[in-house]
Coordinates of C-alpha atoms and ligand atoms in Angstrom, one line a residue:
M90 CA 95.0 98.7 -118.3
K91 CA 92.4 101.2 -119.4
C92 CA 91.4 100.5 -123.0
L93 CA 89.2 102.3 -125.5
I94 CA 87.4 100.0 -127.9
T95 CA 85.6 101.8 -130.8
G96 CA 82.7 99.8 -132.3
A97 CA 82.2 98.0 -129.1
A98 CA 78.6 97.1 -130.0
G99 CA 79.9 95.6 -133.3
F100 CA 80.8 92.0 -134.0
I101 CA 84.5 92.1 -133.5
G102 CA 84.5 94.9 -130.9
F103 CA 82.0 93.0 -128.7
H104 CA 84.2 89.9 -128.6
V105 CA 87.4 91.8 -128.0
A106 CA 85.8 93.8 -125.2
Q107 CA 84.5 90.6 -123.6
R108 CA 88.0 89.1 -123.7
L109 CA 89.8 92.2 -122.3
L110 CA 87.2 92.4 -119.5
S111 CA 87.8 88.8 -118.6
L112 CA 91.5 89.5 -118.3
G113 CA 90.7 92.2 -115.7
H114 CA 91.2 95.4 -117.9
E115 CA 89.0 98.4 -117.8
V116 CA 87.1 99.0 -121.1
V117 CA 85.4 102.1 -122.4
G118 CA 83.4 101.3 -125.4
I119 CA 82.0 103.7 -128.0
D120 CA 79.6 103.1 -130.8
N121 CA 77.0 105.2 -132.7
L122 CA 74.6 102.2 -132.8
N123 CA 73.7 103.0 -136.4
D124 CA 71.1 101.0 -138.3
Y125 CA 73.3 99.6 -141.1
Y126 CA 72.1 96.2 -139.7
D127 CA 69.7 95.2 -136.9
V128 CA 70.2 97.5 -134.0
N129 CA 68.8 94.9 -131.6
L130 CA 71.8 92.7 -132.3
K131 CA 74.1 95.5 -131.3
L132 CA 72.0 96.2 -128.2
A133 CA 72.0 92.5 -127.2
R134 CA 75.8 92.5 -127.4
L135 CA 76.0 95.7 -125.3
A136 CA 73.6 94.2 -122.7
I137 CA 76.1 91.4 -122.1
L138 CA 79.1 93.8 -121.8
E139 CA 77.2 96.1 -119.5
K140 CA 76.9 93.3 -116.9
Q141 CA 80.6 93.9 -116.2
P142 CA 81.3 96.7 -113.8
Q143 CA 84.7 97.4 -115.6
F144 CA 82.8 98.2 -118.8
H145 CA 81.5 101.7 -119.5
F146 CA 79.6 102.5 -122.7
I147 CA 79.3 105.9 -124.4
K148 CA 77.1 106.4 -127.5
M149 CA 79.2 108.6 -129.7
D150 CA 79.9 109.1 -133.4
L151 CA 83.5 108.9 -134.6
A152 CA 82.9 112.0 -136.7
D153 CA 82.0 114.0 -133.5
R154 CA 85.3 115.8 -133.4
E155 CA 84.6 117.6 -130.1
G156 CA 83.1 114.6 -128.4
I157 CA 86.1 112.4 -129.3
S158 CA 88.6 115.1 -128.3
R159 CA 86.9 115.5 -124.9
L160 CA 86.8 111.7 -124.4
F161 CA 90.5 111.4 -124.9
A162 CA 91.3 114.5 -122.8
E163 CA 89.2 113.1 -119.8
S164 CA 90.4 109.5 -120.0
H165 CA 94.0 108.3 -120.1
F166 CA 93.8 105.3 -122.3
Q167 CA 96.8 103.1 -122.5
R168 CA 95.4 101.1 -125.5
V169 CA 93.1 102.1 -128.2
I170 CA 91.5 99.3 -130.3
H171 CA 89.8 101.1 -133.1
L172 CA 87.3 98.8 -134.8
A173 CA 84.3 101.1 -135.5
A174 CA 83.9 101.8 -139.2
Q175 CA 81.4 101.6 -142.0
A176 CA 82.0 98.0 -143.1
G177 CA 80.8 96.3 -146.3
V178 CA 82.1 96.3 -149.9
R179 CA 78.8 96.3 -151.8
Y180 CA 77.2 99.0 -149.6
S181 CA 80.1 101.4 -150.4
I182 CA 79.1 101.4 -154.0
E183 CA 75.7 103.0 -153.3
N184 CA 76.6 104.9 -150.1
P185 CA 80.1 106.3 -150.5
H186 CA 79.8 109.4 -148.3
V187 CA 79.1 107.3 -145.1
Y188 CA 82.6 105.8 -145.6
A189 CA 84.2 109.2 -145.8
E190 CA 82.6 110.3 -142.5
A191 CA 83.1 107.1 -140.5
N192 CA 86.3 105.7 -141.9
L193 CA 88.3 108.8 -142.9
I194 CA 87.1 111.7 -140.6
G195 CA 86.5 109.1 -137.9
H196 CA 90.0 107.7 -138.2
L197 CA 91.5 111.2 -138.1
N198 CA 89.6 112.0 -134.9
I199 CA 91.0 108.8 -133.3
L200 CA 94.5 109.6 -134.4
E201 CA 94.3 113.2 -133.0
G202 CA 92.9 111.8 -129.7
C203 CA 95.8 109.4 -129.5
R204 CA 98.3 112.0 -130.4
H205 CA 97.2 114.6 -127.8
S206 CA 96.8 112.1 -124.9
Q207 CA 100.0 110.1 -125.5
V208 CA 98.3 106.7 -126.0
E209 CA 100.9 103.9 -125.8
H210 CA 99.5 101.9 -128.6
L211 CA 96.8 102.3 -131.2
L212 CA 95.6 99.2 -133.0
Y213 CA 93.1 99.7 -135.8
A214 CA 91.1 97.5 -138.2
S215 CA 92.3 97.4 -141.8
S216 CA 91.1 94.7 -144.2
S217 CA 92.2 92.0 -146.7
S218 CA 90.2 94.1 -149.3
V219 CA 93.3 96.4 -149.5
Y220 CA 94.9 93.7 -151.7
G221 CA 92.4 94.6 -154.5
L222 CA 93.8 93.7 -157.9
N223 CA 96.8 91.8 -156.4
R224 CA 97.1 88.3 -157.9
K225 CA 100.1 86.9 -156.1
L226 CA 98.8 84.5 -153.4
P227 CA 99.0 84.3 -150.5
F228 CA 98.7 88.0 -149.9
S229 CA 101.7 89.3 -148.1
T230 CA 102.2 92.5 -146.1
D231 CA 105.4 92.8 -148.1
D232 CA 103.4 93.4 -151.3
S233 CA 102.3 96.8 -152.4
V234 CA 98.6 97.5 -152.1
D235 CA 97.9 100.4 -154.4
H236 CA 95.0 99.0 -156.4
P237 CA 91.9 98.7 -154.3
V238 CA 88.6 97.9 -156.1
S239 CA 86.1 99.4 -153.8
L240 CA 85.8 102.7 -151.9
Y241 CA 85.6 100.6 -148.7
A242 CA 89.1 99.1 -149.4
A243 CA 90.4 102.6 -150.4
T244 CA 89.4 104.0 -147.0
K245 CA 91.1 101.1 -145.2
K246 CA 94.3 101.7 -147.2
A247 CA 93.9 105.4 -146.4
N248 CA 93.7 104.5 -142.7
E249 CA 97.1 102.7 -142.9
L250 CA 98.7 105.8 -144.7
M251 CA 97.2 108.2 -142.1
S252 CA 98.4 106.1 -139.3
H253 CA 101.9 106.1 -140.8
T254 CA 102.0 109.8 -140.8
Y255 CA 101.1 110.0 -137.1
S256 CA 103.6 107.3 -136.2
H257 CA 106.3 109.3 -138.1
L258 CA 105.4 112.8 -137.0
F259 CA 104.3 112.2 -133.4
N260 CA 106.0 108.9 -132.6
L261 CA 102.6 107.3 -132.0
P262 CA 102.9 103.4 -132.1
T263 CA 100.3 102.1 -134.5
T264 CA 99.4 98.6 -135.6
G265 CA 97.1 98.0 -138.6
L266 CA 95.1 94.7 -138.6
R267 CA 94.2 93.4 -142.0
F268 CA 91.3 91.0 -141.1
F269 CA 90.3 88.3 -143.6
T270 CA 86.6 87.5 -143.7
V271 CA 85.7 87.1 -140.0
Y272 CA 82.9 84.9 -138.9
G273 CA 81.5 83.3 -135.8
P274 CA 78.8 83.7 -133.1
W275 CA 77.3 87.2 -132.9
G276 CA 78.3 87.7 -136.5
R277 CA 77.0 90.4 -138.9
P278 CA 73.6 90.0 -140.6
D279 CA 75.0 91.5 -143.8
M280 CA 77.6 88.8 -144.2
A281 CA 77.1 85.5 -146.1
L282 CA 77.1 83.1 -143.1
L283 CA 74.1 84.7 -141.3
K284 CA 72.3 85.4 -144.6
F285 CA 72.8 81.8 -145.8
T286 CA 71.8 80.3 -142.4
K287 CA 68.7 82.3 -142.2
A288 CA 67.6 81.5 -145.7
I289 CA 68.3 77.8 -145.5
I290 CA 66.3 77.5 -142.3
A291 CA 63.4 79.4 -143.9
G292 CA 63.6 77.2 -147.1
Q293 CA 64.5 80.2 -149.2
S294 CA 67.2 80.2 -151.9
I295 CA 70.7 81.7 -151.3
D296 CA 72.5 84.1 -153.7
V297 CA 75.8 82.6 -154.7
Y298 CA 78.1 85.0 -156.5
N299 CA 80.4 84.2 -159.4
H300 CA 78.5 80.8 -159.6
G301 CA 80.3 79.8 -156.4
D302 CA 83.7 80.1 -158.0
M303 CA 85.4 82.1 -155.2
R304 CA 87.7 81.3 -152.4
R305 CA 87.9 83.1 -149.1
D306 CA 90.3 82.9 -146.2
F307 CA 87.5 82.6 -143.6
T308 CA 88.8 83.5 -140.1
Y309 CA 87.1 82.4 -136.9
I310 CA 86.4 85.2 -134.4
D311 CA 88.2 83.6 -131.5
D312 CA 91.4 83.5 -133.5
I313 CA 91.0 87.2 -134.4
V314 CA 90.5 88.0 -130.7
E315 CA 93.5 86.0 -129.6
S316 CA 95.7 87.7 -132.2
I317 CA 94.5 91.2 -131.1
V318 CA 95.0 90.4 -127.4
R319 CA 98.6 89.2 -128.1
L320 CA 99.4 92.1 -130.5
Q321 CA 98.2 94.8 -128.1
A322 CA 101.2 93.9 -125.9
V323 CA 103.7 94.1 -128.9
I324 CA 104.2 97.9 -129.2
P325 CA 105.8 98.7 -132.5
E326 CA 109.3 100.3 -132.4
A327 CA 110.9 102.5 -134.9
D328 CA 113.5 100.8 -137.1
P329 CA 116.2 103.4 -137.9
S330 CA 117.8 101.1 -140.5
W331 CA 114.6 100.8 -142.5
T332 CA 114.4 102.4 -145.9
V333 CA 111.7 102.5 -148.6
E334 CA 114.1 100.8 -151.0
T335 CA 115.1 97.8 -148.8
G336 CA 112.3 97.5 -146.2
S337 CA 108.8 96.0 -146.2
P338 CA 105.8 98.3 -146.6
A339 CA 104.4 96.7 -143.4
T340 CA 107.1 98.4 -141.3
S341 CA 108.9 101.7 -141.2
S342 CA 111.6 103.9 -139.6
A343 CA 108.6 105.1 -137.6
P344 CA 106.8 102.9 -134.9
Y345 CA 104.4 101.5 -137.4
K346 CA 103.4 97.9 -138.3
V347 CA 100.7 96.2 -140.4
Y348 CA 99.8 92.5 -140.1
N349 CA 97.5 90.1 -141.9
I350 CA 95.2 88.2 -139.6
G351 CA 93.7 85.3 -141.6
N352 CA 93.4 81.6 -141.6
S353 CA 96.0 81.0 -144.4
Q354 CA 93.7 78.2 -145.6
P355 CA 91.4 79.6 -148.3
V356 CA 88.1 77.6 -148.6
R357 CA 85.9 77.3 -151.7
L358 CA 82.6 79.2 -151.3
M359 CA 80.8 75.9 -152.0
E360 CA 82.7 74.2 -149.2
Y361 CA 81.6 76.9 -146.8
I362 CA 78.0 76.4 -147.9
E363 CA 78.4 72.6 -147.4
A364 CA 79.6 73.3 -143.8
I365 CA 76.5 75.3 -143.2
E366 CA 74.3 72.6 -144.7
K367 CA 76.0 70.0 -142.5
A368 CA 75.6 72.1 -139.4
L369 CA 71.9 72.6 -140.2
D370 CA 71.3 69.1 -141.6
K371 CA 69.5 70.8 -144.5
T372 CA 70.3 71.4 -148.2
A373 CA 70.5 74.9 -149.7
T374 CA 68.8 75.9 -152.9
K375 CA 71.4 77.9 -154.7
N376 CA 70.7 80.9 -156.9
L377 CA 73.9 81.1 -159.0
L378 CA 74.8 84.7 -159.9
P379 CA 77.6 86.5 -161.7
M380 CA 80.5 88.3 -159.9
Q381 CA 79.5 91.4 -158.0
P382 CA 81.3 94.7 -158.7
G383 CA 84.0 95.4 -156.0
D384 CA 84.4 91.7 -155.1
V385 CA 87.6 89.8 -155.4
M386 CA 87.9 86.1 -156.6
E387 CA 90.2 84.8 -153.8
T388 CA 91.7 85.9 -150.6
S389 CA 94.5 84.1 -148.7
A390 CA 96.7 85.5 -145.9
D391 CA 100.4 85.1 -145.5
T392 CA 100.6 85.2 -141.7
S393 CA 104.3 84.5 -141.2
A394 CA 105.0 88.0 -139.8
L395 CA 102.1 87.6 -137.4
Y396 CA 103.3 84.3 -136.2
S397 CA 106.9 85.5 -135.7
V398 CA 105.8 88.2 -133.3
I399 CA 102.9 86.5 -131.3
N400 CA 103.7 82.8 -131.8
F401 CA 100.1 82.3 -132.8
R402 CA 98.1 82.2 -136.1
P403 CA 94.4 81.5 -136.8
E404 CA 93.7 77.9 -137.6
T405 CA 90.1 77.0 -136.6
S406 CA 88.5 75.0 -139.5
V407 CA 85.3 76.2 -141.1
V408 CA 83.6 73.0 -140.2
D409 CA 84.2 73.7 -136.5
G410 CA 83.6 77.5 -136.7
V411 CA 80.4 77.2 -138.8
Q412 CA 79.0 74.6 -136.3
R413 CA 79.7 77.0 -133.4
F414 CA 78.0 79.9 -135.3
V415 CA 74.9 77.7 -136.1
D416 CA 74.6 76.7 -132.5
W417 CA 74.7 80.3 -131.4
Y418 CA 72.2 81.3 -134.2
K419 CA 69.6 78.7 -133.2
H420 CA 69.9 79.7 -129.6
F421 CA 69.8 83.5 -130.2
Y422 CA 67.0 83.5 -132.8
H423 CA 65.1 80.7 -131.2
Ligands
NAD563 N1 84.0 91.2 -140.2 C1 84.9 91.1 -141.1 O1 85.0 90.2 -141.9 C2 85.9 92.2 -141.3 C3 86.9 92.0 -142.3 C4 87.9 93.0 -142.5 C5 87.8 94.2 -141.8 N2 86.9 94.4 -140.9 C6 86.9 95.6 -140.1 O2 86.8 95.3 -138.7 C7 86.1 96.3 -138.0 C8 85.0 95.7 -137.2 O3 84.1 95.0 -138.1 P1 82.8 94.2 -137.6 O4 82.7 93.1 -138.5 O5 82.8 94.1 -136.2 O6 81.7 95.3 -138.1 P2 80.4 95.8 -137.3 O7 79.7 96.7 -138.3 O8 79.7 94.7 -136.6 O9 81.1 96.8 -136.2 C9 81.4 98.1 -136.4 C10 80.7 99.0 -135.3 O10 81.1 100.3 -135.5 C11 80.0 101.1 -135.3 N3 80.1 102.3 -136.1 C12 80.1 102.5 -137.5 N4 80.3 103.7 -137.9 C13 80.4 104.4 -136.7 C14 80.7 105.8 -136.4 N5 80.7 106.7 -137.4 N6 80.8 106.2 -135.1 C15 80.7 105.3 -134.1 N7 80.5 104.0 -134.3 C16 80.4 103.6 -135.6 C17 78.8 100.3 -135.8 O11 77.6 100.7 -135.1 C18 79.2 98.9 -135.4 O12 78.6 98.5 -134.1 C19 85.6 97.3 -139.1 O13 86.6 98.4 -139.1 C20 85.7 96.5 -140.3 O14 85.8 97.4 -141.5 C21 85.9 93.4 -140.6

């Protein structure tokens, strides 16, 4: 198959591209290589992908309407795995406009490209942050998600709504992927695992929000990749019997689906830190701080719908996953 992966130089995009290439698919990757975090890490990921003859990289911004339109017109992609976005909850409080460009205009350009080139299946990144003020745990795709608490989350929810309209109007099969805190080798420098590891090695204190009283459904990267690779083959079909009154919000009379991809085993933040301390054989100095605006206390994924369609659900433990991250970190950063 010929696949487009947006955000191919990013954490998740890089891993998905590697896996699709190893399965013999042709992958076109796009990314604007922005400096939200260390560009050298993005370039190092790309250097690995570019060793594969079946990989082709194009530096392009999602908001480049003509460029994206041309790319779709010239290449007949069977699958589009749209992972490029401005990520980060806290950053969206200070820099809201970047989110509108990358996550709203960018998503629209991808939808338009898929619509005009008859892409067979669009899969796109959503986020557990769409659950916002929801308190019922675990979070289920059957629940309504109308109360996001950050602009980042609102753009991800908007992506689901925009996708639904394209599934409905143009019969474009779309699958939304609500990722729950993804971690692992080649992970993002703006996320807790890399920040904590770096600080603990340097003997500096780590900032622990809400005094450590938070739980996260940390999901290991290989489990995310496995889920995406299986889901790309499950093309959503319209369900004519579906109604708003009786059906789940995660499905539709249009070829539209949304899944949670999480570990279903929320871990206390302090337990996550203990796993890092164990992997590094070093104790962290903790700087206990109040809750940050836009953050949620707990995330936990109900993955029953995911399991029923792909016969797989993430289950790597944080002890194993964090150890693999630390091994990569020590090797990569010497
Ligand atoms: N990592 C997580 O825990 C997590 C959780 C939930 C959702 N997500 C979502 O998954 C997707 C991938 O996340 P990630 O962790 O790999 O992030 P990442 O930042 O490592 O990857 C995103 C990539 O997209 C690129 N990009 C950003 N804006 C762009 C634009 N306007 N045009 C072209 N390229 C652009 C960036 O340069 C980056 O390489 C994102 O949509 C993110 O919102 C991630």
